[in-house]
């Protein structure tokens, strides 16, 4: 299923418009966001995907993220900071949230929560494409059902691996 998604002509045509024809599927996810058990652990902190990737340049990487059902604020839709992709990679760490942290993910250190955010309400099949420096995350899933989406990060075949410890 994941590889089939990465090869969908409806997705790849847009990926190629960003990166050119020499593209590689580098990272895929089937996201099955659980209902929150009241501890706020279903939140995904504001972060930049480039933090997780050992290849550059950032301008040659793009993510496709597709809702597999209605995605809204109630079930933890994506939240983005418009224009943040024009910045640089910020330091990340485990969030210092009181009352619940999902230790699976890092968030931006000293994140400024007053930055203007946009919540991406989506219907099944809606797809958003974004740059790996875009600051984004998602809120709690306040429903009794899992919230499902699928994504793939693509990179140009011209990207180079880097030592992320630098």
mmCIF file with all atom_site columns, C-alpha atoms in Angstrom:
data_model
loop_
_atom_site.group_PDB
_atom_site.id
_atom_site.type_symbol
_atom_site.label_atom_id
_atom_site.label_alt_id
_atom_site.label_comp_id
_atom_site.label_asym_id
_atom_site.label_entity_id
_atom_site.label_seq_id
_atom_site.pdbx_PDB_ins_code
_atom_site.Cartn_x
_atom_site.Cartn_y
_atom_site.Cartn_z
_atom_site.occupancy
_atom_site.B_iso_or_equiv
_atom_site.pdbx_formal_charge
_atom_site.auth_seq_id
_atom_site.auth_comp_id
_atom_site.auth_asym_id
_atom_site.auth_atom_id
_atom_site.pdbx_PDB_model_num
ATOM 1   C CA . UNK A 1 1   ? 0.000   0.000  0.000   1.00 0.00 ? 1   UNK A CA 1
ATOM 2   C CA . UNK A 1 2   ? 2.744   2.455  0.900   1.00 0.00 ? 2   UNK A CA 1
ATOM 3   C CA . UNK A 1 3   ? 4.709   1.938  -2.301  1.00 0.00 ? 3   UNK A CA 1
ATOM 4   C CA . UNK A 1 4   ? 1.518   2.025  -4.373  1.00 0.00 ? 4   UNK A CA 1
ATOM 5   C CA . UNK A 1 5   ? 0.738   5.427  -2.836  1.00 0.00 ? 5   UNK A CA 1
ATOM 6   C CA . UNK A 1 6   ? 4.247   6.705  -3.623  1.00 0.00 ? 6   UNK A CA 1
ATOM 7   C CA . UNK A 1 7   ? 3.788   5.697  -7.275  1.00 0.00 ? 7   UNK A CA 1
ATOM 8   C CA . UNK A 1 8   ? 0.320   7.182  -7.812  1.00 0.00 ? 8   UNK A CA 1
ATOM 9   C CA . UNK A 1 9   ? 0.467   9.248  -11.022 1.00 0.00 ? 9   UNK A CA 1
ATOM 10  C CA . UNK A 1 10  ? -1.823  11.846 -9.396  1.00 0.00 ? 10  UNK A CA 1
ATOM 11  C CA . UNK A 1 11  ? 0.823   12.366 -6.683  1.00 0.00 ? 11  UNK A CA 1
ATOM 12  C CA . UNK A 1 12  ? 3.994   11.871 -8.713  1.00 0.00 ? 12  UNK A CA 1
ATOM 13  C CA . UNK A 1 13  ? 3.013   14.492 -11.314 1.00 0.00 ? 13  UNK A CA 1
ATOM 14  C CA . UNK A 1 14  ? 3.076   17.164 -8.601  1.00 0.00 ? 14  UNK A CA 1
ATOM 15  C CA . UNK A 1 15  ? 6.242   15.807 -6.988  1.00 0.00 ? 15  UNK A CA 1
ATOM 16  C CA . UNK A 1 16  ? 7.982   15.987 -10.367 1.00 0.00 ? 16  UNK A CA 1
ATOM 17  C CA . UNK A 1 17  ? 6.763   19.569 -10.823 1.00 0.00 ? 17  UNK A CA 1
ATOM 18  C CA . UNK A 1 18  ? 8.698   20.452 -7.640  1.00 0.00 ? 18  UNK A CA 1
ATOM 19  C CA . UNK A 1 19  ? 11.756  18.220 -8.032  1.00 0.00 ? 19  UNK A CA 1
ATOM 20  C CA . UNK A 1 20  ? 12.062  17.191 -11.675 1.00 0.00 ? 20  UNK A CA 1
ATOM 21  C CA . UNK A 1 21  ? 11.778  13.676 -13.078 1.00 0.00 ? 21  UNK A CA 1
ATOM 22  C CA . UNK A 1 22  ? 14.640  12.070 -11.121 1.00 0.00 ? 22  UNK A CA 1
ATOM 23  C CA . UNK A 1 23  ? 12.793  11.440 -7.833  1.00 0.00 ? 23  UNK A CA 1
ATOM 24  C CA . UNK A 1 24  ? 13.143  8.839  -5.099  1.00 0.00 ? 24  UNK A CA 1
ATOM 25  C CA . UNK A 1 25  ? 10.606  7.849  -2.445  1.00 0.00 ? 25  UNK A CA 1
ATOM 26  C CA . UNK A 1 26  ? 12.661  8.207  0.743   1.00 0.00 ? 26  UNK A CA 1
ATOM 27  C CA . UNK A 1 27  ? 10.252  7.856  3.657   1.00 0.00 ? 27  UNK A CA 1
ATOM 28  C CA . UNK A 1 28  ? 6.649   6.679  3.872   1.00 0.00 ? 28  UNK A CA 1
ATOM 29  C CA . UNK A 1 29  ? 4.149   6.602  6.705   1.00 0.00 ? 29  UNK A CA 1
ATOM 30  C CA . UNK A 1 30  ? 0.690   5.233  7.272   1.00 0.00 ? 30  UNK A CA 1
ATOM 31  C CA . UNK A 1 31  ? -0.450  7.469  10.120  1.00 0.00 ? 31  UNK A CA 1
ATOM 32  C CA . UNK A 1 32  ? -3.038  5.922  12.417  1.00 0.00 ? 32  UNK A CA 1
ATOM 33  C CA . UNK A 1 33  ? -3.418  8.694  15.028  1.00 0.00 ? 33  UNK A CA 1
ATOM 34  C CA . UNK A 1 34  ? -5.076  7.140  18.083  1.00 0.00 ? 34  UNK A CA 1
ATOM 35  C CA . UNK A 1 35  ? -7.840  8.667  20.154  1.00 0.00 ? 35  UNK A CA 1
ATOM 36  C CA . UNK A 1 36  ? -6.306  10.558 23.043  1.00 0.00 ? 36  UNK A CA 1
ATOM 37  C CA . UNK A 1 37  ? -6.688  8.790  26.363  1.00 0.00 ? 37  UNK A CA 1
ATOM 38  C CA . UNK A 1 38  ? -6.829  12.106 28.225  1.00 0.00 ? 38  UNK A CA 1
ATOM 39  C CA . UNK A 1 39  ? -3.059  12.520 28.607  1.00 0.00 ? 39  UNK A CA 1
ATOM 40  C CA . UNK A 1 40  ? -2.506  14.634 25.470  1.00 0.00 ? 40  UNK A CA 1
ATOM 41  C CA . UNK A 1 41  ? -0.121  12.025 24.079  1.00 0.00 ? 41  UNK A CA 1
ATOM 42  C CA . UNK A 1 42  ? -1.764  12.054 20.630  1.00 0.00 ? 42  UNK A CA 1
ATOM 43  C CA . UNK A 1 43  ? -0.356  15.549 19.987  1.00 0.00 ? 43  UNK A CA 1
ATOM 44  C CA . UNK A 1 44  ? 2.488   15.853 17.520  1.00 0.00 ? 44  UNK A CA 1
ATOM 45  C CA . UNK A 1 45  ? 4.697   18.839 18.407  1.00 0.00 ? 45  UNK A CA 1
ATOM 46  C CA . UNK A 1 46  ? 5.516   21.586 15.941  1.00 0.00 ? 46  UNK A CA 1
ATOM 47  C CA . UNK A 1 47  ? 8.553   20.413 14.006  1.00 0.00 ? 47  UNK A CA 1
ATOM 48  C CA . UNK A 1 48  ? 10.375  20.448 10.680  1.00 0.00 ? 48  UNK A CA 1
ATOM 49  C CA . UNK A 1 49  ? 10.693  17.154 8.843   1.00 0.00 ? 49  UNK A CA 1
ATOM 50  C CA . UNK A 1 50  ? 14.231  17.967 7.709   1.00 0.00 ? 50  UNK A CA 1
ATOM 51  C CA . UNK A 1 51  ? 15.318  17.335 11.325  1.00 0.00 ? 51  UNK A CA 1
ATOM 52  C CA . UNK A 1 52  ? 14.789  13.606 10.674  1.00 0.00 ? 52  UNK A CA 1
ATOM 53  C CA . UNK A 1 53  ? 16.458  13.339 7.248   1.00 0.00 ? 53  UNK A CA 1
ATOM 54  C CA . UNK A 1 54  ? 20.175  12.804 6.522   1.00 0.00 ? 54  UNK A CA 1
ATOM 55  C CA . UNK A 1 55  ? 20.095  14.184 2.985   1.00 0.00 ? 55  UNK A CA 1
ATOM 56  C CA . UNK A 1 56  ? 20.224  17.652 1.456   1.00 0.00 ? 56  UNK A CA 1
ATOM 57  C CA . UNK A 1 57  ? 19.558  20.149 -0.030  1.00 0.00 ? 57  UNK A CA 1
ATOM 58  C CA . UNK A 1 58  ? 16.181  20.891 1.522   1.00 0.00 ? 58  UNK A CA 1
ATOM 59  C CA . UNK A 1 59  ? 14.963  22.547 -1.693  1.00 0.00 ? 59  UNK A CA 1
ATOM 60  C CA . UNK A 1 60  ? 15.138  19.148 -3.405  1.00 0.00 ? 60  UNK A CA 1
ATOM 61  C CA . UNK A 1 61  ? 12.801  17.368 -0.924  1.00 0.00 ? 61  UNK A CA 1
ATOM 62  C CA . UNK A 1 62  ? 8.993   17.446 -0.768  1.00 0.00 ? 62  UNK A CA 1
ATOM 63  C CA . UNK A 1 63  ? 6.315   15.656 1.254   1.00 0.00 ? 63  UNK A CA 1
ATOM 64  C CA . UNK A 1 64  ? 2.921   14.514 0.026   1.00 0.00 ? 64  UNK A CA 1
ATOM 65  C CA . UNK A 1 65  ? 0.381   14.033 2.838   1.00 0.00 ? 65  UNK A CA 1
ATOM 66  C CA . UNK A 1 66  ? -3.048  12.610 1.996   1.00 0.00 ? 66  UNK A CA 1
ATOM 67  C CA . UNK A 1 67  ? -6.095  12.378 4.247   1.00 0.00 ? 67  UNK A CA 1
ATOM 68  C CA . UNK A 1 68  ? -7.692  8.917  4.174   1.00 0.00 ? 68  UNK A CA 1
ATOM 69  C CA . UNK A 1 69  ? -10.842 10.262 5.858   1.00 0.00 ? 69  UNK A CA 1
ATOM 70  C CA . UNK A 1 70  ? -12.164 13.615 7.017   1.00 0.00 ? 70  UNK A CA 1
ATOM 71  C CA . UNK A 1 71  ? -9.393  15.322 8.985   1.00 0.00 ? 71  UNK A CA 1
ATOM 72  C CA . UNK A 1 72  ? -10.275 18.294 11.176  1.00 0.00 ? 72  UNK A CA 1
ATOM 73  C CA . UNK A 1 73  ? -9.415  19.984 14.473  1.00 0.00 ? 73  UNK A CA 1
ATOM 74  C CA . UNK A 1 74  ? -11.480 17.436 16.387  1.00 0.00 ? 74  UNK A CA 1
ATOM 75  C CA . UNK A 1 75  ? -9.374  14.476 15.249  1.00 0.00 ? 75  UNK A CA 1
ATOM 76  C CA . UNK A 1 76  ? -6.023  16.260 15.103  1.00 0.00 ? 76  UNK A CA 1
ATOM 77  C CA . UNK A 1 77  ? -5.550  17.846 11.684  1.00 0.00 ? 77  UNK A CA 1
ATOM 78  C CA . UNK A 1 78  ? -2.238  19.226 10.476  1.00 0.00 ? 78  UNK A CA 1
ATOM 79  C CA . UNK A 1 79  ? -1.323  22.689 11.723  1.00 0.00 ? 79  UNK A CA 1
ATOM 80  C CA . UNK A 1 80  ? 1.185   24.714 9.688   1.00 0.00 ? 80  UNK A CA 1
ATOM 81  C CA . UNK A 1 81  ? 3.050   28.009 10.013  1.00 0.00 ? 81  UNK A CA 1
ATOM 82  C CA . UNK A 1 82  ? 2.689   29.683 6.593   1.00 0.00 ? 82  UNK A CA 1
ATOM 83  C CA . UNK A 1 83  ? 5.980   30.885 5.113   1.00 0.00 ? 83  UNK A CA 1
ATOM 84  C CA . UNK A 1 84  ? 8.137   29.033 7.645   1.00 0.00 ? 84  UNK A CA 1
ATOM 85  C CA . UNK A 1 85  ? 9.677   26.963 4.843   1.00 0.00 ? 85  UNK A CA 1
ATOM 86  C CA . UNK A 1 86  ? 11.680  30.081 3.918   1.00 0.00 ? 86  UNK A CA 1
ATOM 87  C CA . UNK A 1 87  ? 13.634  29.859 7.189   1.00 0.00 ? 87  UNK A CA 1
ATOM 88  C CA . UNK A 1 88  ? 16.324  27.449 8.298   1.00 0.00 ? 88  UNK A CA 1
ATOM 89  C CA . UNK A 1 89  ? 16.439  24.217 10.279  1.00 0.00 ? 89  UNK A CA 1
ATOM 90  C CA . UNK A 1 90  ? 15.779  25.029 13.928  1.00 0.00 ? 90  UNK A CA 1
ATOM 91  C CA . UNK A 1 91  ? 17.065  23.036 16.936  1.00 0.00 ? 91  UNK A CA 1
ATOM 92  C CA . UNK A 1 92  ? 14.683  20.254 18.028  1.00 0.00 ? 92  UNK A CA 1
ATOM 93  C CA . UNK A 1 93  ? 14.227  18.406 21.336  1.00 0.00 ? 93  UNK A CA 1
ATOM 94  C CA . UNK A 1 94  ? 11.579  16.497 23.262  1.00 0.00 ? 94  UNK A CA 1
ATOM 95  C CA . UNK A 1 95  ? 8.787   18.956 24.066  1.00 0.00 ? 95  UNK A CA 1
ATOM 96  C CA . UNK A 1 96  ? 8.597   20.242 27.619  1.00 0.00 ? 96  UNK A CA 1
ATOM 97  C CA . UNK A 1 97  ? 4.818   19.969 27.755  1.00 0.00 ? 97  UNK A CA 1
ATOM 98  C CA . UNK A 1 98  ? 3.133   19.540 31.074  1.00 0.00 ? 98  UNK A CA 1
ATOM 99  C CA . UNK A 1 99  ? 0.470   16.870 31.247  1.00 0.00 ? 99  UNK A CA 1
ATOM 100 C CA . UNK A 1 100 ? 1.569   14.637 28.403  1.00 0.00 ? 100 UNK A CA 1
ATOM 101 C CA . UNK A 1 101 ? 4.284   14.234 25.804  1.00 0.00 ? 101 UNK A CA 1
ATOM 102 C CA . UNK A 1 102 ? 4.519   11.759 22.964  1.00 0.00 ? 102 UNK A CA 1
ATOM 103 C CA . UNK A 1 103 ? 8.151   10.623 23.266  1.00 0.00 ? 103 UNK A CA 1
ATOM 104 C CA . UNK A 1 104 ? 8.083   9.383  19.678  1.00 0.00 ? 104 UNK A CA 1
ATOM 105 C CA . UNK A 1 105 ? 8.674   12.872 18.290  1.00 0.00 ? 105 UNK A CA 1
ATOM 106 C CA . UNK A 1 106 ? 10.905  15.880 18.717  1.00 0.00 ? 106 UNK A CA 1
ATOM 107 C CA . UNK A 1 107 ? 9.618   19.432 18.556  1.00 0.00 ? 107 UNK A CA 1
ATOM 108 C CA . UNK A 1 108 ? 11.250  22.781 17.927  1.00 0.00 ? 108 UNK A CA 1
ATOM 109 C CA . UNK A 1 109 ? 13.163  24.107 20.940  1.00 0.00 ? 109 UNK A CA 1
ATOM 110 C CA . UNK A 1 110 ? 11.705  27.317 22.323  1.00 0.00 ? 110 UNK A CA 1
ATOM 111 C CA . UNK A 1 111 ? 8.823   27.188 19.870  1.00 0.00 ? 111 UNK A CA 1
ATOM 112 C CA . UNK A 1 112 ? 6.905   30.479 19.826  1.00 0.00 ? 112 UNK A CA 1
ATOM 113 C CA . UNK A 1 113 ? 3.238   29.454 20.150  1.00 0.00 ? 113 UNK A CA 1
ATOM 114 C CA . UNK A 1 114 ? 2.127   32.981 19.199  1.00 0.00 ? 114 UNK A CA 1
ATOM 115 C CA . UNK A 1 115 ? 3.159   32.439 15.555  1.00 0.00 ? 115 UNK A CA 1
ATOM 116 C CA . UNK A 1 116 ? 0.103   32.560 13.242  1.00 0.00 ? 116 UNK A CA 1
ATOM 117 C CA . UNK A 1 117 ? -1.031  29.009 12.454  1.00 0.00 ? 117 UNK A CA 1
ATOM 118 C CA . UNK A 1 118 ? -3.362  27.523 9.865   1.00 0.00 ? 118 UNK A CA 1
ATOM 119 C CA . UNK A 1 119 ? -5.339  24.344 10.563  1.00 0.00 ? 119 UNK A CA 1
ATOM 120 C CA . UNK A 1 120 ? -5.667  22.153 7.473   1.00 0.00 ? 120 UNK A CA 1
ATOM 121 C CA . UNK A 1 121 ? -9.161  20.677 7.427   1.00 0.00 ? 121 UNK A CA 1
ATOM 122 C CA . UNK A 1 122 ? -9.221  18.034 4.712   1.00 0.00 ? 122 UNK A CA 1
ATOM 123 C CA . UNK A 1 123 ? -11.557 15.479 3.178   1.00 0.00 ? 123 UNK A CA 1
ATOM 124 C CA . UNK A 1 124 ? -10.654 11.919 2.199   1.00 0.00 ? 124 UNK A CA 1
ATOM 125 C CA . UNK A 1 125 ? -8.315  12.062 -0.785  1.00 0.00 ? 125 UNK A CA 1
ATOM 126 C CA . UNK A 1 126 ? -7.256  15.678 -0.255  1.00 0.00 ? 126 UNK A CA 1
ATOM 127 C CA . UNK A 1 127 ? -3.481  16.005 -0.518  1.00 0.00 ? 127 UNK A CA 1
ATOM 128 C CA . UNK A 1 128 ? -1.105  18.704 0.646   1.00 0.00 ? 128 UNK A CA 1
ATOM 129 C CA . UNK A 1 129 ? 2.504   19.002 -0.542  1.00 0.00 ? 129 UNK A CA 1
ATOM 130 C CA . UNK A 1 130 ? 5.052   20.739 1.649   1.00 0.00 ? 130 UNK A CA 1
ATOM 131 C CA . UNK A 1 131 ? 8.701   21.666 2.035   1.00 0.00 ? 131 UNK A CA 1
ATOM 132 C CA . UNK A 1 132 ? 10.790  19.871 4.730   1.00 0.00 ? 132 UNK A CA 1
ATOM 133 C CA . UNK A 1 133 ? 11.447  23.156 6.549   1.00 0.00 ? 133 UNK A CA 1
ATOM 134 C CA . UNK A 1 134 ? 7.744   23.965 6.946   1.00 0.00 ? 134 UNK A CA 1
ATOM 135 C CA . UNK A 1 135 ? 6.944   24.142 10.650  1.00 0.00 ? 135 UNK A CA 1
ATOM 136 C CA . UNK A 1 136 ? 3.965   21.878 11.288  1.00 0.00 ? 136 UNK A CA 1
ATOM 137 C CA . UNK A 1 137 ? 2.428   19.504 13.797  1.00 0.00 ? 137 UNK A CA 1
ATOM 138 C CA . UNK A 1 138 ? -0.992  18.241 14.851  1.00 0.00 ? 138 UNK A CA 1
ATOM 139 C CA . UNK A 1 139 ? -3.252  18.519 17.852  1.00 0.00 ? 139 UNK A CA 1
ATOM 140 C CA . UNK A 1 140 ? -4.945  15.916 19.982  1.00 0.00 ? 140 UNK A CA 1
ATOM 141 C CA . UNK A 1 141 ? -7.372  13.408 18.540  1.00 0.00 ? 141 UNK A CA 1
ATOM 142 C CA . UNK A 1 142 ? -10.450 14.146 20.660  1.00 0.00 ? 142 UNK A CA 1
ATOM 143 C CA . UNK A 1 143 ? -12.637 11.534 18.937  1.00 0.00 ? 143 UNK A CA 1
ATOM 144 C CA . UNK A 1 144 ? -13.216 7.877  19.762  1.00 0.00 ? 144 UNK A CA 1
ATOM 145 C CA . UNK A 1 145 ? -11.763 6.796  16.405  1.00 0.00 ? 145 UNK A CA 1
ATOM 146 C CA . UNK A 1 146 ? -8.319  6.583  14.851  1.00 0.00 ? 146 UNK A CA 1
ATOM 147 C CA . UNK A 1 147 ? -7.464  9.354  12.364  1.00 0.00 ? 147 UNK A CA 1
ATOM 148 C CA . UNK A 1 148 ? -5.845  7.957  9.212   1.00 0.00 ? 148 UNK A CA 1
ATOM 149 C CA . UNK A 1 149 ? -3.555  9.524  6.650   1.00 0.00 ? 149 UNK A CA 1
ATOM 150 C CA . UNK A 1 150 ? -0.707  8.445  4.400   1.00 0.00 ? 150 UNK A CA 1
ATOM 151 C CA . UNK A 1 151 ? 2.434   10.303 3.401   1.00 0.00 ? 151 UNK A CA 1
ATOM 152 C CA . UNK A 1 152 ? 5.612   10.013 1.392   1.00 0.00 ? 152 UNK A CA 1
ATOM 153 C CA . UNK A 1 153 ? 8.727   12.156 1.398   1.00 0.00 ? 153 UNK A CA 1
ATOM 154 C CA . UNK A 1 154 ? 10.434  12.355 -1.949  1.00 0.00 ? 154 UNK A CA 1
ATOM 155 C CA . UNK A 1 155 ? 13.921  13.586 -2.757  1.00 0.00 ? 155 UNK A CA 1
ATOM 156 C CA . UNK A 1 156 ? 15.646  14.435 -5.987  1.00 0.00 ? 156 UNK A CA 1
ATOM 157 C CA . UNK A 1 157 ? 18.171  11.859 -7.133  1.00 0.00 ? 157 UNK A CA 1
ATOM 158 C CA . UNK A 1 158 ? 20.642  14.752 -6.937  1.00 0.00 ? 158 UNK A CA 1
ATOM 159 C CA . UNK A 1 159 ? 20.425  14.922 -3.126  1.00 0.00 ? 159 UNK A CA 1
ATOM 160 C CA . UNK A 1 160 ? 23.485  13.990 -1.084  1.00 0.00 ? 160 UNK A CA 1
ATOM 161 C CA . UNK A 1 161 ? 23.653  12.255 2.277   1.00 0.00 ? 161 UNK A CA 1
ATOM 162 C CA . UNK A 1 162 ? 25.071  14.372 5.093   1.00 0.00 ? 162 UNK A CA 1
ATOM 163 C CA . UNK A 1 163 ? 26.315  13.718 8.603   1.00 0.00 ? 163 UNK A CA 1
ATOM 164 C CA . UNK A 1 164 ? 23.408  14.968 10.727  1.00 0.00 ? 164 UNK A CA 1
ATOM 165 C CA . UNK A 1 165 ? 25.651  15.190 13.809  1.00 0.00 ? 165 UNK A CA 1
ATOM 166 C CA . UNK A 1 166 ? 27.234  18.365 12.382  1.00 0.00 ? 166 UNK A CA 1
#
